[in-house]
Short mmCIF file of C-alpha atoms and ligand atoms in Angstrom, two decimals:
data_model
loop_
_atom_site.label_atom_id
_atom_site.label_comp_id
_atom_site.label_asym_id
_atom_site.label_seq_id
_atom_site.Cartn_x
_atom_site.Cartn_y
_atom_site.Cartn_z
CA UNK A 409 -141.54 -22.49 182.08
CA UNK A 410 -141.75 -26.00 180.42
CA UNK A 411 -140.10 -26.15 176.38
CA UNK A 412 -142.72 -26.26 174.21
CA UNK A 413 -142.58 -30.33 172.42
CA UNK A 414 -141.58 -30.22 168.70
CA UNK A 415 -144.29 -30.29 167.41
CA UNK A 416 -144.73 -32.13 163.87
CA UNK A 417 -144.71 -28.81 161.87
CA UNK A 418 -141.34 -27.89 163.44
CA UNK A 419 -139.28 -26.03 161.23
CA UNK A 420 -135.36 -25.22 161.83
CA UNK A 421 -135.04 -22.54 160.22
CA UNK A 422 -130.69 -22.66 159.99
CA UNK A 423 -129.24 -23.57 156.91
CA UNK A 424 -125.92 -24.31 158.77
CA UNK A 425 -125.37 -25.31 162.73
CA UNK A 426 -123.04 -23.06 163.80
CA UNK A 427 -123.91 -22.61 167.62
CA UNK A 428 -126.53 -23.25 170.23
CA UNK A 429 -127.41 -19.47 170.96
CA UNK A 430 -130.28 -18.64 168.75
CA UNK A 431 -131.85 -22.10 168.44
CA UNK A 432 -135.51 -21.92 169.75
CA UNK A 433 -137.08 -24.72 172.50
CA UNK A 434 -138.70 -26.11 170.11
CA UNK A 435 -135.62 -26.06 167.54
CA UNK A 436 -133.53 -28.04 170.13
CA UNK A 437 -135.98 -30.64 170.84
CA UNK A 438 -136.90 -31.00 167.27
CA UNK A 439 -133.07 -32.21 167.21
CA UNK A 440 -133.13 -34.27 169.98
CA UNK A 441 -136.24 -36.16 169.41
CA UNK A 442 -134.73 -36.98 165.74
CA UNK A 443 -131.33 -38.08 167.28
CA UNK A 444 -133.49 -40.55 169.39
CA UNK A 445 -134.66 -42.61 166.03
CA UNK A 446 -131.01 -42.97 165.56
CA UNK A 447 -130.03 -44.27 168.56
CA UNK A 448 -132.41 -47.50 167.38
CA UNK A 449 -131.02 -47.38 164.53
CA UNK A 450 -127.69 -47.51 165.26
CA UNK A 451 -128.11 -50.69 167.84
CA UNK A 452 -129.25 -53.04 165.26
CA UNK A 453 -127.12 -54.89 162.99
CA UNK A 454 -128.49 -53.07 159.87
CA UNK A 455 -127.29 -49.41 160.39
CA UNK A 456 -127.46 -48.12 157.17
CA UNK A 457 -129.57 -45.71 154.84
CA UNK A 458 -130.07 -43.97 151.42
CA UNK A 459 -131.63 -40.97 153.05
CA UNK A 460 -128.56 -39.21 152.02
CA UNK A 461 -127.87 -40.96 148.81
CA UNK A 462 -125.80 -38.85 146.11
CA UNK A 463 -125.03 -35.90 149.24
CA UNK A 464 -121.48 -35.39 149.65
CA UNK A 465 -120.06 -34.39 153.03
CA UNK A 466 -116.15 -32.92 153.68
CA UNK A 467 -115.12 -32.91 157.25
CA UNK A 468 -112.36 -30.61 157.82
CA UNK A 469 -110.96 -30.47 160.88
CA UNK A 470 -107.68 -28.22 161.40
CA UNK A 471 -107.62 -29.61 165.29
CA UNK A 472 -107.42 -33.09 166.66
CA UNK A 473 -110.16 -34.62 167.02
CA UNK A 474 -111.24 -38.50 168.26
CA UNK A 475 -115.09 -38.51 168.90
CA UNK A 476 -116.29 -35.84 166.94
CA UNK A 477 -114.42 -36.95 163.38
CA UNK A 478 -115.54 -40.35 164.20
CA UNK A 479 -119.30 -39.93 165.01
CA UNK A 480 -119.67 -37.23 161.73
CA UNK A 481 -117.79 -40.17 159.49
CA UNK A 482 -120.09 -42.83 160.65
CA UNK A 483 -123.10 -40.48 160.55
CA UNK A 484 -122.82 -39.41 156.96
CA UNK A 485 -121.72 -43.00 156.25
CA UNK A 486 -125.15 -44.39 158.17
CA UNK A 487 -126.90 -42.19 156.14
CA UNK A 488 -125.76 -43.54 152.38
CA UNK A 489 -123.82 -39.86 151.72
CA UNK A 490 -119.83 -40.05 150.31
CA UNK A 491 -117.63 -38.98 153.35
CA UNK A 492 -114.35 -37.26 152.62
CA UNK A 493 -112.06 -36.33 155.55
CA UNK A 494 -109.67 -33.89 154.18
CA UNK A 495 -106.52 -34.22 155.51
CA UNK A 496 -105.53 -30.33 156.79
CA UNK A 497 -101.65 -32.05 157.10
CA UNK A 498 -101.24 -32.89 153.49
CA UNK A 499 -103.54 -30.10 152.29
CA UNK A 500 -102.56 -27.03 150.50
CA UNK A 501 -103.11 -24.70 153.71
CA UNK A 502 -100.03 -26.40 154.54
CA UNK A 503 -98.60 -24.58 151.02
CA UNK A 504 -100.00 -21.05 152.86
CA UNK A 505 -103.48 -21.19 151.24
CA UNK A 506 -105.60 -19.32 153.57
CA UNK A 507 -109.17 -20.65 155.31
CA UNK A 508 -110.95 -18.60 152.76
CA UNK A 509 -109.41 -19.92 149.44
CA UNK A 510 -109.87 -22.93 151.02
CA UNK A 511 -113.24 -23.03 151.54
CA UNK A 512 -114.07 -21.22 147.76
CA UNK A 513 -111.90 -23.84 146.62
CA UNK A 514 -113.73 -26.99 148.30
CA UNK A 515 -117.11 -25.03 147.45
CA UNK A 516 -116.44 -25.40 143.47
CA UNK A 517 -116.75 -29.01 144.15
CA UNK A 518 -120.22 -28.76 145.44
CA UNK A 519 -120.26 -30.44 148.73
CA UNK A 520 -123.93 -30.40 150.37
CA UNK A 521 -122.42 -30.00 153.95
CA UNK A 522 -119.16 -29.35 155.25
CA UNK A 523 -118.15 -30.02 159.17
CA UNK A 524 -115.47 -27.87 160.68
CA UNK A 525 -113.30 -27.69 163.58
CA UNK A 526 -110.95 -24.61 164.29
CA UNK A 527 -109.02 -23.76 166.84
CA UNK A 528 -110.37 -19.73 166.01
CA UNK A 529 -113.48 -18.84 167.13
CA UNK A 530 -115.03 -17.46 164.70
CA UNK A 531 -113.43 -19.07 161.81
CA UNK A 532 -116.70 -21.64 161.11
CA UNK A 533 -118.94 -18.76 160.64
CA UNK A 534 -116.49 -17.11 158.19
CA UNK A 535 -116.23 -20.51 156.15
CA UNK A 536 -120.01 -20.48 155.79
CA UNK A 537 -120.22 -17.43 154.07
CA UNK A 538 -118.21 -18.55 151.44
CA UNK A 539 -120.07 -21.29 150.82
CA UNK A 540 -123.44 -22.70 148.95
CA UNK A 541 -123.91 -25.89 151.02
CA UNK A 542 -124.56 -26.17 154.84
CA UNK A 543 -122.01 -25.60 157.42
CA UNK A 544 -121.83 -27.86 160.61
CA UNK A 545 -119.34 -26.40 163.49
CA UNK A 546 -117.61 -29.23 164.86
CA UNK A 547 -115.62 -26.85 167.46
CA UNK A 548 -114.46 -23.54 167.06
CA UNK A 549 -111.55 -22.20 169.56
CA UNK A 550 -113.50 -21.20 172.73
CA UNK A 551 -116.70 -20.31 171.08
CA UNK A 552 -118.73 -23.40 170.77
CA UNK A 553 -119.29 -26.88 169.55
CA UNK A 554 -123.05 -27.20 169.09
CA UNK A 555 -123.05 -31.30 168.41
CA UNK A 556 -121.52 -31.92 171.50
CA UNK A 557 -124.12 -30.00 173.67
CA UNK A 558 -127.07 -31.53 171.70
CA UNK A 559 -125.44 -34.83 172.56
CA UNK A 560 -125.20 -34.44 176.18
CA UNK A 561 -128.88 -32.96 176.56
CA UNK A 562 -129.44 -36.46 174.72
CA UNK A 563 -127.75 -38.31 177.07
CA UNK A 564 -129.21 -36.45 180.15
CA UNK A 565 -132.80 -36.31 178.68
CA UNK A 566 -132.37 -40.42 177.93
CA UNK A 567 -131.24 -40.81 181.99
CA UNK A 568 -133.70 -38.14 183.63
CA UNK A 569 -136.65 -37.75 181.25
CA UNK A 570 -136.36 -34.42 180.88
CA UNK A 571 -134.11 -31.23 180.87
CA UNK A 572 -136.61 -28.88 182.36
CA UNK A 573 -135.79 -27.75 186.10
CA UNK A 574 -132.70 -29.96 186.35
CA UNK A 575 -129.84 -28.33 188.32
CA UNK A 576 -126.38 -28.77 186.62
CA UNK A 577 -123.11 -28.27 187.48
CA UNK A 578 -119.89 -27.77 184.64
CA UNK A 579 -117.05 -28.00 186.91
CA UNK A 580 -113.25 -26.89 185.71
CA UNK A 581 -111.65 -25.36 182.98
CA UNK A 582 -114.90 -23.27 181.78
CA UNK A 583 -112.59 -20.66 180.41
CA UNK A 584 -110.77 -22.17 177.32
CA UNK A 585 -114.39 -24.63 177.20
CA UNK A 586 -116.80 -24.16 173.95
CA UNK A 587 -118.58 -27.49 175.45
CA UNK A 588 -119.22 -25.18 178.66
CA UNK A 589 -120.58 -22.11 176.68
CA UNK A 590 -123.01 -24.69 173.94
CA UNK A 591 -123.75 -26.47 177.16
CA UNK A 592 -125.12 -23.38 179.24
CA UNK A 593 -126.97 -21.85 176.44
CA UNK A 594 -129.29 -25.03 175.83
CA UNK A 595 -129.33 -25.77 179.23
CA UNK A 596 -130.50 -22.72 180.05
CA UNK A 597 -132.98 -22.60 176.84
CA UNK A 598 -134.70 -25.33 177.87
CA UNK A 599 -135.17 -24.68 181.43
CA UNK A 600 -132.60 -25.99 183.39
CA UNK A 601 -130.28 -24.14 186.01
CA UNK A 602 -126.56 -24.11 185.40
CA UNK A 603 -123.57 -23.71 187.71
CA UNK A 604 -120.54 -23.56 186.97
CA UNK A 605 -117.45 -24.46 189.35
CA UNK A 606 -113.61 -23.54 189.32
CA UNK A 607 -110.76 -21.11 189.98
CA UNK A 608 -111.21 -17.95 188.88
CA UNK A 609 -108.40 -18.79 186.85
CA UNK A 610 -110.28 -20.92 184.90
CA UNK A 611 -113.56 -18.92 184.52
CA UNK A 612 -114.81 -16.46 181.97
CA UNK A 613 -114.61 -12.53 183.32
CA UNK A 614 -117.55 -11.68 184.47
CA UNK A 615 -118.84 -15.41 184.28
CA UNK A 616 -121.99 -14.56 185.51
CA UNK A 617 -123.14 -12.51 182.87
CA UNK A 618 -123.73 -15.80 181.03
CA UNK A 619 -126.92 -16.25 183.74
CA UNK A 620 -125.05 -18.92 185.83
CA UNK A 621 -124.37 -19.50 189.49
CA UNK A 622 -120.46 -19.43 190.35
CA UNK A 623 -119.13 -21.63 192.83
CA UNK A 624 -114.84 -21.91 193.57
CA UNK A 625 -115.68 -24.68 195.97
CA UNK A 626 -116.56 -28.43 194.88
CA UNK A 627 -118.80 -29.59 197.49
CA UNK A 628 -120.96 -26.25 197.59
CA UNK A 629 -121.24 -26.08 194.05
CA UNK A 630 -122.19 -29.64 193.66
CA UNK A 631 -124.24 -29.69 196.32
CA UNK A 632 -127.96 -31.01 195.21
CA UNK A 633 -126.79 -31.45 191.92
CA UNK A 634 -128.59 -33.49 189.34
CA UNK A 635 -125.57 -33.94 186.79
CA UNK A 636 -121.75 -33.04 187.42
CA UNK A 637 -120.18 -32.38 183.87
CA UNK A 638 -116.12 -32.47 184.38
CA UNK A 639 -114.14 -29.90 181.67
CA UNK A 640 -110.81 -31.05 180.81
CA UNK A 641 -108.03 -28.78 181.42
CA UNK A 642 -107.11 -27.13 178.46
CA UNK A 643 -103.50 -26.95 178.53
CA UNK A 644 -102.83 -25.87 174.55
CA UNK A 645 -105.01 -23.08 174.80
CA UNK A 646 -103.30 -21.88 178.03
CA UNK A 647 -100.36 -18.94 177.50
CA UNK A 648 -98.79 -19.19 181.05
CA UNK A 649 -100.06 -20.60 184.15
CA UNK A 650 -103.82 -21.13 185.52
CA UNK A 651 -103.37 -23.55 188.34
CA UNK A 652 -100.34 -23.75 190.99
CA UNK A 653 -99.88 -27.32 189.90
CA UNK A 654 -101.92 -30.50 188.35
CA UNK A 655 -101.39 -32.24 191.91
CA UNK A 656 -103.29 -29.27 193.69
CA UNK A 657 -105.71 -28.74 190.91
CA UNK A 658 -106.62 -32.56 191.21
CA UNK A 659 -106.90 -31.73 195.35
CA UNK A 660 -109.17 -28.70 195.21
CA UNK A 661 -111.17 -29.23 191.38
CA UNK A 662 -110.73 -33.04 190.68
CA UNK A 663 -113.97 -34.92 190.69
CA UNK A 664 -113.54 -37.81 193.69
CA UNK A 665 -116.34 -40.13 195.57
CA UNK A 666 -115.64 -37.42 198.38
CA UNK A 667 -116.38 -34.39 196.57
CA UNK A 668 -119.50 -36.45 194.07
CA UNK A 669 -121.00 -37.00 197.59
CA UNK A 670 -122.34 -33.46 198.01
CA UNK A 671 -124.33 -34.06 194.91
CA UNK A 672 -127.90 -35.87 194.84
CA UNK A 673 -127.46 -39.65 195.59
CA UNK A 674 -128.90 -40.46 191.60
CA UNK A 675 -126.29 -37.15 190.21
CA UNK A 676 -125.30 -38.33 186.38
CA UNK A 677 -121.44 -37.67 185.68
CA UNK A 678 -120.34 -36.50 182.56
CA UNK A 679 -117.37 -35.61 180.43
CA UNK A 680 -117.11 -34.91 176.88
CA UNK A 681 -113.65 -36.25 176.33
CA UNK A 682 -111.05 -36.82 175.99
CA UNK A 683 -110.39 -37.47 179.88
CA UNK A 684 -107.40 -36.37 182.04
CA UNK A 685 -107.68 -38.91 184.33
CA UNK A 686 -105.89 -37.71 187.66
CA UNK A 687 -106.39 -34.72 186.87
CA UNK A 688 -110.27 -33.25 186.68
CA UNK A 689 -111.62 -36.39 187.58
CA UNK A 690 -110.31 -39.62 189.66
CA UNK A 691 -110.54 -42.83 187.57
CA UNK A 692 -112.58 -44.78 189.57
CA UNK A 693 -115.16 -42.36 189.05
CA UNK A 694 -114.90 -41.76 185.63
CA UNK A 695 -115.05 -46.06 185.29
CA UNK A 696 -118.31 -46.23 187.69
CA UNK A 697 -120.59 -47.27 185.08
CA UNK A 698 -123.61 -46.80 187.84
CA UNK A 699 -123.11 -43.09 187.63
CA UNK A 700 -120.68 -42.29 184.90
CA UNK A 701 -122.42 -41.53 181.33
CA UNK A 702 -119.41 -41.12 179.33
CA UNK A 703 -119.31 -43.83 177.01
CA UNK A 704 -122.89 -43.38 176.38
CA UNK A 705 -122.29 -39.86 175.75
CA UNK A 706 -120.16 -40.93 173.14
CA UNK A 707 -122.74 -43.22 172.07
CA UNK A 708 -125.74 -40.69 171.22
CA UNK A 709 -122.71 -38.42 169.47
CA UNK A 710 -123.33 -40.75 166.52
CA UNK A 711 -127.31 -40.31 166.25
CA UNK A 712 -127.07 -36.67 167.33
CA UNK A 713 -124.46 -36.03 164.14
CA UNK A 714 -127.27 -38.36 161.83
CA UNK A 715 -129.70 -36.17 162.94
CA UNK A 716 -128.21 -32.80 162.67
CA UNK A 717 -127.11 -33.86 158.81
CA UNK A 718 -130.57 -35.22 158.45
CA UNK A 719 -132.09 -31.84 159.15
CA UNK A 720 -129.87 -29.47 157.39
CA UNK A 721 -130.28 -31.50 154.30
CA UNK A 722 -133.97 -32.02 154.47
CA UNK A 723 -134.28 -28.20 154.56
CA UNK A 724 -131.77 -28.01 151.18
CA UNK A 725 -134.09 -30.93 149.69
CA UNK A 726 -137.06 -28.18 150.49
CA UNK A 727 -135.58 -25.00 148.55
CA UNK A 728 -133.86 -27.35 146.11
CA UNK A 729 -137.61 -28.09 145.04
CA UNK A 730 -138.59 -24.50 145.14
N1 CP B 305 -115.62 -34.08 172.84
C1 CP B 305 -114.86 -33.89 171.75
O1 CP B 305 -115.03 -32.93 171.00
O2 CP B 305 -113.91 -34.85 171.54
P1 CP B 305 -112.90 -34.90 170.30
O3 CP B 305 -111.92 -33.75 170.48
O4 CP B 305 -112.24 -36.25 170.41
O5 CP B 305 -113.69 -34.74 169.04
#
């Protein structure tokens, strides 16, 4: 089945982006085709707008965070908004305030959109009930990070033309992963066939149930592959032990030429970052800028965040008016 094109009279229907699952075909590429006027944008020397002018965005992020802060700063910024990046370190939840009285707190100040990261899953969804503006979900514990999906189908579509009928493999840690679990349901929503590779350590119980293929070998799971997308290994979400050691791990699950080879000869490799290099993936490959998509990738995470804001605020504009 080919995803219907967004057509011009495309509607997302969200007031916040809290996940993949649930987005239509047609909602997906609606996003994606947006983030592509972006990308333009963002190469010339002129990067700015007013589209945004007067909107006030908060990120909040109560995990680290390099790419994803980043890209949502420069995105609102792009856009002519006012960007405030709360500090969670020298905020009152350090005093015991809790996410709620946070978020009805940050509310009475009338911010149009607020992005999120949490190390709860969950915890996003909860904010945005407390609150009148849009919510964006810039990560929540293993559940999913929406942005970075949409930026990856970005990046793939950019390479390959298309997401339709493309055979994928997420190789790793898919366990502790929210990039895994956005990545499979758009995959999957717009036609492409996912695998996913690793211990059983480090996959979900019962994995399949998520409509994948499972593979605990390397070369058969990549084998005819059209992208290989590398997890990182989540060690702070780990209580205990999932892998013997990182040396062994790096033998049997680390991506290497050797292992790449079983994939198609034109195979894409992704990460989202940030990179353990040595340990899911070797850094020769990760540097191969023939094959490796990661810094573009990080690239298309700045138009994808421009057009997600875009979108969410164009619908507020619409009911504002009502
Ligand atoms: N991919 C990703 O979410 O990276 P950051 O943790 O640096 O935002």
């Amino acid at each position: 089945m080919n995803a219907p094109p967004a057509s011009t009279d495309t509607v997302f229907r969200h007031r916040h982006l809290l996940g993949i699952q649930g987005l239509s075909p047609a909602e997906i590429t609606l996003l994606l085709d947006r983030s592509e006027t972006y990308v333009d944008q963002n190469r010339q020397a002129n990067k700015k707008k007013s589209l945004l002018k007067g909107r006030t965005i908060i990120n909040i992020f109560f995990e680290s965070s390099t790419r994803t802060r980043t890209s949502f700063e420069l995105a609102g910024k792009r856009l002519g908004a006012d960007v405030i990046n709360m500090s969670v370190s020298s905020s009152a939840i350090k005093k015991g305030e809790t996410l709620l009285d946070t978020a009805i707190t940050l509310n009475a100040m009338h911010p149009d959109v607020l992005v999120v990261r949490h190390p709860e899953s969950g915890a996003v969804k909860l904010l945005a009930e407390k609150v009148n503006g849009s919510v964006i979900n810039a990560g929540d514990g293993r559940h999913e990070h929406p942005t970075q999906a949409l930026l990856d189908a970005v990046t793939i579509r950019r390479r390959k033309g298309h997401l339709q009928g493309l055979l994928v493999a997420i190789c790793g840690d898919v366990l502790h992963s929210r990039v895994a679990r956005s990545n499979i349901y758009l995959l999957q929503t717009m036609g492409a066939r996912v695998r996913v590779v690793g211990p059983p350590t480090l996959l979900p119980d019962p994995v399949a149930r998520l409509g994948v293929e499972v593979f605990h070998d390397m070369e058969q799971g990549l084998k005819g592959c059209d992208i290989v997308m590398m997890l990182r290994l989540q060690t702070e979400r780990m209580q205990g032990s999932f892998v013997p050691s990182i040396r062994e791990y790096f033998h049997f699950f680390g991506l290497t030429y050797e292992k790449l080879a079983a994939a198609k000869d034109d195979a894409l490799i992704m990460h989202p970052g940030p990179m353990n290099r040595g340990v899911e993936i070797d850094s020769e490959v990760a540097d191969d800028f023939g094959r490796s998509v990661i810094q573009e990738q990080v690239e298309m995470g700045v138009a994808v965040r421009m057009a997600c804001l875009d979108i969410l605020t164009r619908n507020m504009a619409t009911t504002e008016a009502e």
